[in-house]
mmCIF file of C-alpha atoms in Angstrom:
data_model
loop_
_atom_site.group_PDB
_atom_site.id
_atom_site.type_symbol
_atom_site.label_atom_id
_atom_site.label_comp_id
_atom_site.label_asym_id
_atom_site.label_seq_id
_atom_site.Cartn_x
_atom_site.Cartn_y
_atom_site.Cartn_z
ATOM 1 C CA MET A 1 0.132 -0.146 0.154
ATOM 2 C CA SER A 2 1.285 3.412 -0.640
ATOM 3 C CA ARG A 3 0.996 6.002 2.380
ATOM 4 C CA THR A 4 -2.208 8.468 2.393
ATOM 5 C CA ILE A 5 -1.177 11.761 0.980
ATOM 6 C CA PRO A 6 -1.266 14.178 4.090
ATOM 7 C CA THR A 7 -4.608 16.099 4.439
ATOM 8 C CA ARG A 8 -6.624 18.197 6.556
ATOM 9 C CA ARG A 9 -9.491 15.788 8.002
ATOM 10 C CA TRP A 10 -12.814 17.291 7.916
ATOM 11 C CA TRP A 11 -12.836 18.663 11.795
ATOM 12 C CA LEU A 12 -9.637 20.381 11.419
ATOM 13 C CA PRO A 13 -11.072 23.998 10.911
ATOM 14 C CA ALA A 14 -12.607 23.595 14.393
ATOM 15 C CA ALA A 15 -9.000 22.859 15.791
ATOM 16 C CA LEU A 16 -7.354 25.506 14.171
ATOM 17 C CA ALA A 17 -10.146 27.996 15.711
ATOM 18 C CA ALA A 18 -9.205 26.608 18.880
ATOM 19 C CA ALA A 19 -5.639 27.045 18.527
ATOM 20 C CA VAL A 20 -6.074 30.907 17.371
ATOM 21 C CA CYS A 21 -8.314 31.681 20.152
ATOM 22 C CA GLY A 22 -6.039 30.228 22.492
ATOM 23 C CA SER A 23 -3.344 32.316 21.333
ATOM 24 C CA LEU A 24 -5.414 35.561 21.360
ATOM 25 C CA LEU A 25 -6.232 34.499 25.006
ATOM 26 C CA GLY A 26 -2.632 33.950 25.677
ATOM 27 C CA VAL A 27 -2.949 30.000 25.739
ATOM 28 C CA THR A 28 -0.513 27.651 23.977
ATOM 29 C CA PRO A 29 -2.044 24.735 22.451
ATOM 30 C CA GLY A 30 -1.776 21.618 24.791
ATOM 31 C CA GLN A 31 -2.548 23.946 27.713
ATOM 32 C CA GLU A 32 -5.746 24.465 29.623
ATOM 33 C CA GLY A 33 -7.889 26.373 27.685
ATOM 34 C CA ALA A 34 -7.255 25.478 24.381
ATOM 35 C CA HIS A 35 -10.547 23.571 23.056
ATOM 36 C CA ALA A 36 -11.077 21.854 19.474
ATOM 37 C CA ALA A 37 -13.868 19.511 18.227
ATOM 38 C CA ALA A 38 -12.806 15.949 19.056
ATOM 39 C CA PRO A 39 -12.272 13.987 16.215
ATOM 40 C CA ALA A 40 -14.443 11.018 15.140
ATOM 41 C CA ALA A 41 -12.723 7.643 16.767
ATOM 42 C CA ALA A 42 -11.973 4.965 14.197
ATOM 43 C CA ASP A 43 -13.934 1.695 14.335
ATOM 44 C CA ALA A 44 -10.407 -0.219 13.368
ATOM 45 C CA PRO A 45 -6.775 0.485 14.147
ATOM 46 C CA GLU A 46 -4.295 2.269 11.716
ATOM 47 C CA GLY A 47 -0.649 1.081 11.911
ATOM 48 C CA PHE A 48 0.931 -2.420 11.868
ATOM 49 C CA ALA A 49 -2.391 -3.705 13.880
ATOM 50 C CA SER A 50 -4.276 -3.473 10.693
ATOM 51 C CA THR A 51 -2.046 -5.796 8.797
ATOM 52 C CA GLU A 52 -1.858 -9.845 8.515
ATOM 53 C CA GLY A 53 -5.374 -10.167 8.823
ATOM 54 C CA GLY A 54 -6.082 -7.183 11.212
ATOM 55 C CA THR A 55 -7.127 -6.992 15.003
ATOM 56 C CA THR A 56 -10.379 -7.505 15.823
ATOM 57 C CA GLY A 57 -10.666 -8.335 19.677
ATOM 58 C CA GLY A 58 -13.592 -10.014 20.758
ATOM 59 C CA ALA A 59 -15.860 -9.194 17.985
ATOM 60 C CA ALA A 60 -16.724 -12.702 16.915
ATOM 61 C CA GLY A 61 -18.080 -13.714 20.368
ATOM 62 C CA GLU A 62 -20.932 -12.364 22.913
ATOM 63 C CA THR A 63 -21.087 -8.805 24.190
ATOM 64 C CA VAL A 64 -21.351 -8.577 28.336
ATOM 65 C CA THR A 65 -21.080 -5.638 30.521
ATOM 66 C CA VAL A 66 -19.372 -5.673 34.046
ATOM 67 C CA THR A 67 -19.550 -3.288 36.656
ATOM 68 C CA THR A 68 -17.197 -5.624 39.338
ATOM 69 C CA PHE A 69 -13.337 -6.675 39.141
ATOM 70 C CA GLU A 70 -14.495 -10.692 39.483
ATOM 71 C CA GLU A 71 -16.705 -10.133 36.309
ATOM 72 C CA LEU A 72 -14.029 -8.592 34.386
ATOM 73 C CA ASP A 73 -11.607 -11.014 35.141
ATOM 74 C CA ARG A 74 -14.025 -13.845 34.757
ATOM 75 C CA TYR A 75 -14.901 -12.619 31.024
ATOM 76 C CA ALA A 76 -11.341 -11.223 30.414
ATOM 77 C CA THR A 77 -9.640 -14.753 31.087
ATOM 78 C CA ALA A 78 -12.101 -16.849 29.478
ATOM 79 C CA SER A 79 -11.239 -19.143 26.388
ATOM 80 C CA GLU A 80 -14.105 -17.901 24.539
ATOM 81 C CA PRO A 81 -13.856 -14.554 22.630
ATOM 82 C CA TYR A 82 -15.891 -11.513 24.352
ATOM 83 C CA VAL A 83 -16.701 -7.877 24.009
ATOM 84 C CA ILE A 84 -16.582 -6.585 27.382
ATOM 85 C CA ARG A 85 -18.193 -3.392 28.215
ATOM 86 C CA VAL A 86 -16.754 -1.892 31.417
ATOM 87 C CA ALA A 87 -19.558 0.423 32.979
ATOM 88 C CA ALA A 88 -18.044 1.398 36.032
ATOM 89 C CA ALA A 89 -15.041 2.479 38.212
ATOM 90 C CA ILE A 90 -13.802 -1.161 39.370
ATOM 91 C CA GLU A 91 -11.277 -1.365 41.846
ATOM 92 C CA ALA A 92 -8.624 -4.011 41.521
ATOM 93 C CA ASP A 93 -8.583 -6.690 43.988
ATOM 94 C CA PRO A 94 -6.009 -7.386 45.598
ATOM 95 C CA PHE A 95 -4.526 -4.164 44.822
ATOM 96 C CA GLY A 96 -1.794 -4.059 42.231
ATOM 97 C CA HIS A 97 -3.499 -7.040 40.218
ATOM 98 C CA GLU A 98 -2.678 -7.239 36.427
ATOM 99 C CA ILE A 99 -5.732 -9.301 35.022
ATOM 100 C CA ARG A 100 -4.221 -11.779 32.703
ATOM 101 C CA VAL A 101 -6.086 -11.306 29.184
ATOM 102 C CA ALA A 102 -6.961 -14.063 26.970
ATOM 103 C CA SER A 103 -6.992 -13.950 23.382
ATOM 104 C CA ASP A 104 -9.737 -12.850 20.826
ATOM 105 C CA LYS A 105 -11.033 -10.322 23.623
ATOM 106 C CA THR A 106 -12.291 -6.666 23.482
ATOM 107 C CA ILE A 107 -12.331 -4.671 26.808
ATOM 108 C CA VAL A 108 -14.076 -1.195 26.039
ATOM 109 C CA GLY A 109 -15.025 1.580 28.690
ATOM 110 C CA VAL A 110 -18.800 2.797 28.319
ATOM 111 C CA GLY A 111 -18.404 6.528 27.356
ATOM 112 C CA THR A 112 -16.378 7.937 30.148
ATOM 113 C CA GLU A 113 -17.319 5.443 32.766
ATOM 114 C CA GLY A 114 -14.855 2.921 32.642
ATOM 115 C CA GLU A 115 -12.213 2.833 35.099
ATOM 116 C CA ILE A 116 -9.533 0.427 36.433
ATOM 117 C CA VAL A 117 -8.417 1.609 39.593
ATOM 118 C CA GLY A 118 -5.481 0.229 41.263
ATOM 119 C CA GLY A 119 -4.689 -2.269 38.952
ATOM 120 C CA GLY A 120 -4.082 -3.178 35.126
ATOM 121 C CA PHE A 121 -3.980 -5.797 32.235
ATOM 122 C CA PHE A 122 -1.323 -8.505 31.556
ATOM 123 C CA LEU A 123 -1.220 -9.736 27.808
ATOM 124 C CA ASN A 124 1.108 -13.109 28.261
ATOM 125 C CA GLU A 125 1.921 -14.690 24.697
ATOM 126 C CA VAL A 126 -1.766 -14.287 23.499
ATOM 127 C CA SER A 127 -3.114 -12.299 20.375
ATOM 128 C CA ASN A 128 -5.820 -10.458 18.962
ATOM 129 C CA VAL A 129 -6.632 -8.234 21.589
ATOM 130 C CA ILE A 130 -8.157 -4.537 21.855
ATOM 131 C CA ILE A 131 -8.235 -2.647 25.066
ATOM 132 C CA ARG A 132 -9.796 0.573 24.527
ATOM 133 C CA ASN A 133 -11.513 3.972 25.961
ATOM 134 C CA LEU A 134 -10.424 3.235 29.738
ATOM 135 C CA THR A 135 -9.175 5.155 32.463
ATOM 136 C CA ILE A 136 -6.522 2.918 34.363
ATOM 137 C CA ARG A 137 -5.274 4.642 36.935
ATOM 138 C CA ASP A 138 -3.456 4.512 40.805
ATOM 139 C CA THR A 139 -0.782 2.012 41.667
ATOM 140 C CA ARG A 140 1.788 4.307 42.519
ATOM 141 C CA MET A 141 3.279 3.344 46.041
ATOM 142 C CA SER A 142 4.913 5.977 47.781
ATOM 143 C CA ASP A 143 7.814 3.908 49.482
ATOM 144 C CA ASP A 144 8.982 2.852 45.868
ATOM 145 C CA ASP A 145 9.910 5.845 44.274
ATOM 146 C CA PRO A 146 11.736 6.519 42.039
ATOM 147 C CA GLY A 147 12.807 3.247 40.988
ATOM 148 C CA ASP A 148 9.691 1.512 41.004
ATOM 149 C CA ASP A 149 11.245 -1.555 41.621
ATOM 150 C CA GLY A 150 9.535 -3.094 44.781
ATOM 151 C CA TYR A 151 6.025 -3.311 43.371
ATOM 152 C CA ASP A 152 5.678 -4.211 39.355
ATOM 153 C CA TYR A 153 2.365 -2.661 39.124
ATOM 154 C CA ASP A 154 2.136 -1.800 35.143
ATOM 155 C CA GLY A 155 -0.908 -0.249 33.644
ATOM 156 C CA ILE A 156 -0.649 -2.675 30.231
ATOM 157 C CA GLN A 157 2.194 -4.900 30.166
ATOM 158 C CA MET A 158 2.468 -7.536 26.992
ATOM 159 C CA ASP A 159 5.009 -10.276 26.851
ATOM 160 C CA GLY A 160 5.153 -12.004 23.380
ATOM 161 C CA ALA A 161 1.654 -10.736 22.263
ATOM 162 C CA ASP A 162 0.429 -10.610 18.650
ATOM 163 C CA HIS A 163 -2.014 -8.083 17.138
ATOM 164 C CA VAL A 164 -2.757 -5.787 20.171
ATOM 165 C CA TRP A 165 -4.613 -2.560 19.830
ATOM 166 C CA ILE A 166 -4.392 -0.013 22.764
ATOM 167 C CA ASP A 167 -6.532 2.771 21.819
ATOM 168 C CA HIS A 168 -8.260 6.066 23.422
ATOM 169 C CA ASN A 169 -7.412 5.394 27.275
ATOM 170 C CA ARG A 170 -5.667 7.343 30.045
ATOM 171 C CA ILE A 171 -3.157 5.728 31.929
ATOM 172 C CA GLU A 172 -1.884 7.736 34.998
ATOM 173 C CA ARG A 173 0.230 7.323 38.010
ATOM 174 C CA MET A 174 1.002 3.328 37.935
ATOM 175 C CA ASN A 175 3.871 2.324 39.979
ATOM 176 C CA ASP A 176 6.000 0.883 37.117
ATOM 177 C CA GLY A 177 5.367 1.163 33.460
ATOM 178 C CA LEU A 178 2.316 2.831 31.952
ATOM 179 C CA ILE A 179 2.578 0.519 29.006
ATOM 180 C CA ASP A 180 5.154 -2.014 28.539
ATOM 181 C CA SER A 181 5.645 -3.846 25.256
ATOM 182 C CA ARG A 182 8.154 -6.670 25.848
ATOM 183 C CA GLU A 183 9.669 -9.815 24.462
ATOM 184 C CA ASP A 184 9.079 -9.147 20.881
ATOM 185 C CA THR A 185 5.212 -8.363 21.420
ATOM 186 C CA THR A 186 4.354 -7.373 17.350
ATOM 187 C CA ASN A 187 1.548 -5.958 15.287
ATOM 188 C CA LEU A 188 1.100 -3.654 17.956
ATOM 189 C CA THR A 189 -0.780 0.007 17.356
ATOM 190 C CA VAL A 190 -0.977 2.397 20.139
ATOM 191 C CA SER A 191 -2.976 5.310 19.424
ATOM 192 C CA TRP A 192 -4.699 8.257 20.792
ATOM 193 C CA ASN A 193 -3.775 7.788 24.323
ATOM 194 C CA ILE A 194 -3.119 9.946 27.017
ATOM 195 C CA LEU A 195 0.162 8.788 29.077
ATOM 196 C CA SER A 196 0.713 10.907 32.231
ATOM 197 C CA GLU A 197 2.122 11.480 35.738
ATOM 198 C CA GLY A 198 4.306 8.378 35.331
ATOM 199 C CA ASN A 199 8.161 7.708 36.120
ATOM 200 C CA LYS A 200 8.404 5.159 33.413
ATOM 201 C CA SER A 201 5.991 5.691 30.663
ATOM 202 C CA PHE A 202 6.439 3.451 27.886
ATOM 203 C CA GLY A 203 9.326 1.152 27.608
ATOM 204 C CA ILE A 204 9.653 -1.397 24.347
ATOM 205 C CA GLY A 205 11.988 -4.282 24.005
ATOM 206 C CA TRP A 206 13.572 -6.739 26.893
ATOM 207 C CA THR A 207 14.709 -8.790 23.677
ATOM 208 C CA ASP A 208 17.743 -9.771 21.383
ATOM 209 C CA ASN A 209 15.644 -10.047 18.407
ATOM 210 C CA VAL A 210 14.863 -7.489 16.204
ATOM 211 C CA THR A 211 11.616 -8.308 14.852
ATOM 212 C CA ALA A 212 8.562 -6.532 16.214
ATOM 213 C CA ARG A 213 6.320 -4.330 14.499
ATOM 214 C CA ILE A 214 4.766 -1.127 16.444
ATOM 215 C CA THR A 215 2.831 1.742 15.351
ATOM 216 C CA ILE A 216 2.709 4.601 17.875
ATOM 217 C CA HIS A 217 0.455 7.431 16.987
ATOM 218 C CA HIS A 218 -1.699 10.364 18.094
ATOM 219 C CA ASN A 219 -0.497 9.742 21.940
ATOM 220 C CA TRP A 220 -0.366 12.865 24.296
ATOM 221 C CA VAL A 221 2.653 11.768 26.486
ATOM 222 C CA ARG A 222 2.695 14.290 29.381
ATOM 223 C CA ASP A 223 4.345 14.759 33.078
ATOM 224 C CA THR A 224 6.324 11.730 32.788
ATOM 225 C CA ASN A 225 10.390 11.363 33.304
ATOM 226 C CA SER A 226 11.508 8.503 31.310
ATOM 227 C CA ARG A 227 10.537 6.030 28.514
ATOM 228 C CA ASN A 228 8.779 8.396 26.053
ATOM 229 C CA PRO A 229 8.929 5.743 24.723
ATOM 230 C CA SER A 230 12.460 3.757 24.911
ATOM 231 C CA ILE A 231 12.589 1.581 21.609
ATOM 232 C CA ASP A 232 14.610 -1.097 22.066
ATOM 233 C CA ASN A 233 15.396 -3.675 19.342
ATOM 234 C CA VAL A 234 12.628 -2.861 17.356
ATOM 235 C CA GLY A 235 12.532 -4.206 13.650
ATOM 236 C CA MET A 236 9.932 -1.146 12.581
ATOM 237 C CA ALA A 237 8.872 1.384 14.851
ATOM 238 C CA HIS A 238 6.699 3.772 13.535
ATOM 239 C CA LEU A 239 5.771 7.033 15.338
ATOM 240 C CA TYR A 240 3.444 9.949 14.112
ATOM 241 C CA ASN A 241 1.613 12.989 15.234
ATOM 242 C CA ASN A 242 2.537 12.524 18.762
ATOM 243 C CA HIS A 243 2.738 15.227 21.565
ATOM 244 C CA LEU A 244 5.485 14.993 24.085
ATOM 245 C CA GLN A 245 5.019 17.587 26.508
ATOM 246 C CA ASP A 246 7.171 18.006 30.019
ATOM 247 C CA THR A 247 8.719 14.901 29.952
ATOM 248 C CA GLY A 248 11.907 14.143 31.094
ATOM 249 C CA SER A 249 13.236 12.409 27.923
ATOM 250 C CA GLY A 250 11.807 11.882 24.500
ATOM 251 C CA ASN A 251 11.849 9.158 21.557
ATOM 252 C CA TRP A 252 15.066 6.976 21.910
ATOM 253 C CA SER A 253 15.904 4.236 19.328
ATOM 254 C CA ARG A 254 17.686 1.979 21.256
ATOM 255 C CA GLY A 255 19.886 -1.040 20.388
ATOM 256 C CA SER A 256 19.493 -2.042 17.004
ATOM 257 C CA SER A 257 15.882 -0.382 16.159
ATOM 258 C CA ASN A 258 15.050 1.070 13.374
ATOM 259 C CA THR A 259 12.565 3.895 13.936
ATOM 260 C CA VAL A 260 10.583 6.491 11.743
ATOM 261 C CA ILE A 261 8.949 9.487 13.516
ATOM 262 C CA GLU A 262 6.877 11.920 11.440
ATOM 263 C CA ASN A 263 4.934 15.219 12.402
ATOM 264 C CA SER A 264 5.210 14.851 16.304
ATOM 265 C CA TYR A 265 5.186 17.962 18.392
ATOM 266 C CA PHE A 266 7.616 18.324 21.111
ATOM 267 C CA GLU A 267 7.138 20.564 24.132
ATOM 268 C CA ASN A 268 9.524 21.295 26.989
ATOM 269 C CA VAL A 269 11.410 17.776 26.354
ATOM 270 C CA GLU A 270 14.768 16.843 27.481
ATOM 271 C CA ASP A 271 16.493 14.903 24.596
ATOM 272 C CA PRO A 272 13.201 15.028 21.826
ATOM 273 C CA TYR A 273 14.447 12.496 19.842
ATOM 274 C CA TYR A 274 17.863 10.353 19.498
ATOM 275 C CA LYS A 275 19.577 7.060 19.237
ATOM 276 C CA ASP A 276 22.060 4.526 19.604
ATOM 277 C CA ALA A 277 25.276 4.014 17.503
ATOM 278 C CA ASP A 278 23.880 0.891 16.002
ATOM 279 C CA ALA A 279 19.840 2.182 15.809
ATOM 280 C CA SER A 280 18.391 3.883 12.847
ATOM 281 C CA LEU A 281 16.306 6.949 13.478
ATOM 282 C CA VAL A 282 14.652 8.990 10.762
ATOM 283 C CA GLU A 283 12.834 12.279 11.719
ATOM 284 C CA SER A 284 10.185 14.394 9.315
ATOM 285 C CA GLY A 285 7.904 17.303 9.693
ATOM 286 C CA SER A 286 8.077 17.701 13.561
ATOM 287 C CA ILE A 287 8.438 20.378 15.780
ATOM 288 C CA VAL A 288 10.456 21.149 18.822
ATOM 289 C CA VAL A 289 9.797 24.058 21.172
ATOM 290 C CA ASP A 290 11.193 25.164 24.576
ATOM 291 C CA SER A 291 13.306 21.976 24.612
ATOM 292 C CA ASP A 292 16.698 21.293 25.218
ATOM 293 C CA GLY A 293 19.224 18.236 24.233
ATOM 294 C CA ARG A 294 19.659 15.442 21.386
ATOM 295 C CA GLN A 295 18.060 15.902 18.146
ATOM 296 C CA GLU A 296 19.739 13.003 16.567
ATOM 297 C CA THR A 297 19.012 10.931 13.202
ATOM 298 C CA GLY A 298 21.035 8.751 11.165
ATOM 299 C CA GLY A 299 20.969 5.395 9.326
ATOM 300 C CA THR A 300 17.965 4.172 6.948
ATOM 301 C CA ALA A 301 14.967 2.895 8.546
ATOM 302 C CA PHE A 302 11.979 1.716 6.401
ATOM 303 C CA ASP A 303 8.898 3.277 4.361
ATOM 304 C CA PRO A 304 5.777 2.805 6.762
ATOM 305 C CA GLY A 305 3.617 3.161 3.552
ATOM 306 C CA ALA A 306 4.944 0.060 2.192
ATOM 307 C CA HIS A 307 3.247 -1.830 5.014
ATOM 308 C CA TYR A 308 -0.342 -0.073 5.494
ATOM 309 C CA SER A 309 -2.066 3.137 4.681
ATOM 310 C CA TYR A 310 -2.213 5.817 7.219
ATOM 311 C CA THR A 311 -2.979 9.817 7.039
ATOM 312 C CA LEU A 312 -0.554 12.564 8.963
ATOM 313 C CA ASP A 313 -1.539 15.679 10.563
ATOM 314 C CA PRO A 314 0.073 18.614 10.251
ATOM 315 C CA ALA A 315 2.666 18.925 13.380
ATOM 316 C CA GLY A 316 1.314 22.412 14.622
ATOM 317 C CA ASP A 317 -2.041 21.024 14.604
ATOM 318 C CA VAL A 318 -1.148 17.945 16.988
ATOM 319 C CA PRO A 319 -1.643 19.522 20.450
ATOM 320 C CA ALA A 320 -5.196 20.969 19.914
ATOM 321 C CA LEU A 321 -6.236 17.665 18.162
ATOM 322 C CA LEU A 322 -5.025 15.589 21.080
ATOM 323 C CA GLN A 323 -6.571 17.550 23.737
ATOM 324 C CA ALA A 324 -9.905 17.417 21.895
ATOM 325 C CA GLY A 325 -9.564 13.614 20.985
ATOM 326 C CA ALA A 326 -7.047 11.602 23.129
ATOM 327 C CA GLY A 327 -8.382 9.544 25.619
ATOM 328 C CA PRO A 328 -11.759 8.132 26.642
ATOM 329 C CA GLN A 329 -14.569 9.506 24.700
ATOM 330 C CA ALA A 330 -18.240 9.732 25.280
ATOM 331 C CA GLY A 331 -18.970 8.248 22.167
ATOM 332 C CA ILE A 332 -17.029 4.771 22.439
ATOM 333 C CA GLY A 333 -18.497 1.672 23.959
ATOM 334 C CA THR A 334 -21.923 3.003 24.106
#
């Protein structure tokens, strides 16, 4: 497939109007007070999760609605496919527990009602999983900072998973990683999420292989320290239209990774994008403001458009678009 020519989406005038109004009021896009029309959420992933048969989650199975941790755990770990609608703020029991999600599952918040409080999800060598429209929050431990070594409480951890779509979630204040993609997890798309208030935002790797294929687009990463993301030994990593704001590091291509960054927005970021000696990093179209440190490219990566179609938004529009459309949305899961 060839890449879709970058175009402005139908709702973009509202985003631009909001950005202009914000500037007149002394508000920078991405700050409180800048508003735009929320973009319509897609029904299927864009990126590597769309390839090789796509990612459909539990679409082949029954749809159930859950309001308790026991119900969520029962359906998420079942062998049958399910679409699981989360219609309440559910507290993990025990605290810090990561539900072991089985293959062929969709777990989706009902509007803005679905929350996982004090816990998360673990995808261990499973395939065809969708996690959408949830708030996953609050496993931070006061006696384990900043190393996060004593309590391995992640928002979403994946080990050896295949065909996963993580979309329109808010993940914040977790004691370990907000997202961890480990041990050759592949055909992964992470899109339209808010990752915030964490020490370790999004780590990728834990392998000597260089086979994983990952797409990371339209995510708002803010007020985090490290791994934003850290991309270690990934065969193809495609990052576009992301907004990094007030982070302690940027996009790091590590090991032998092949990374392509397009039309992202880096705001008050230490080392916006950089690479190891053996890694490749190709960047184009991004905007860097109020940031210090490394902006490094080098090597030859790959052409994402040879693998799937996608649409690029102009980098200058990204903060307003993500403020309007990232994280849980009222129209999803209803």
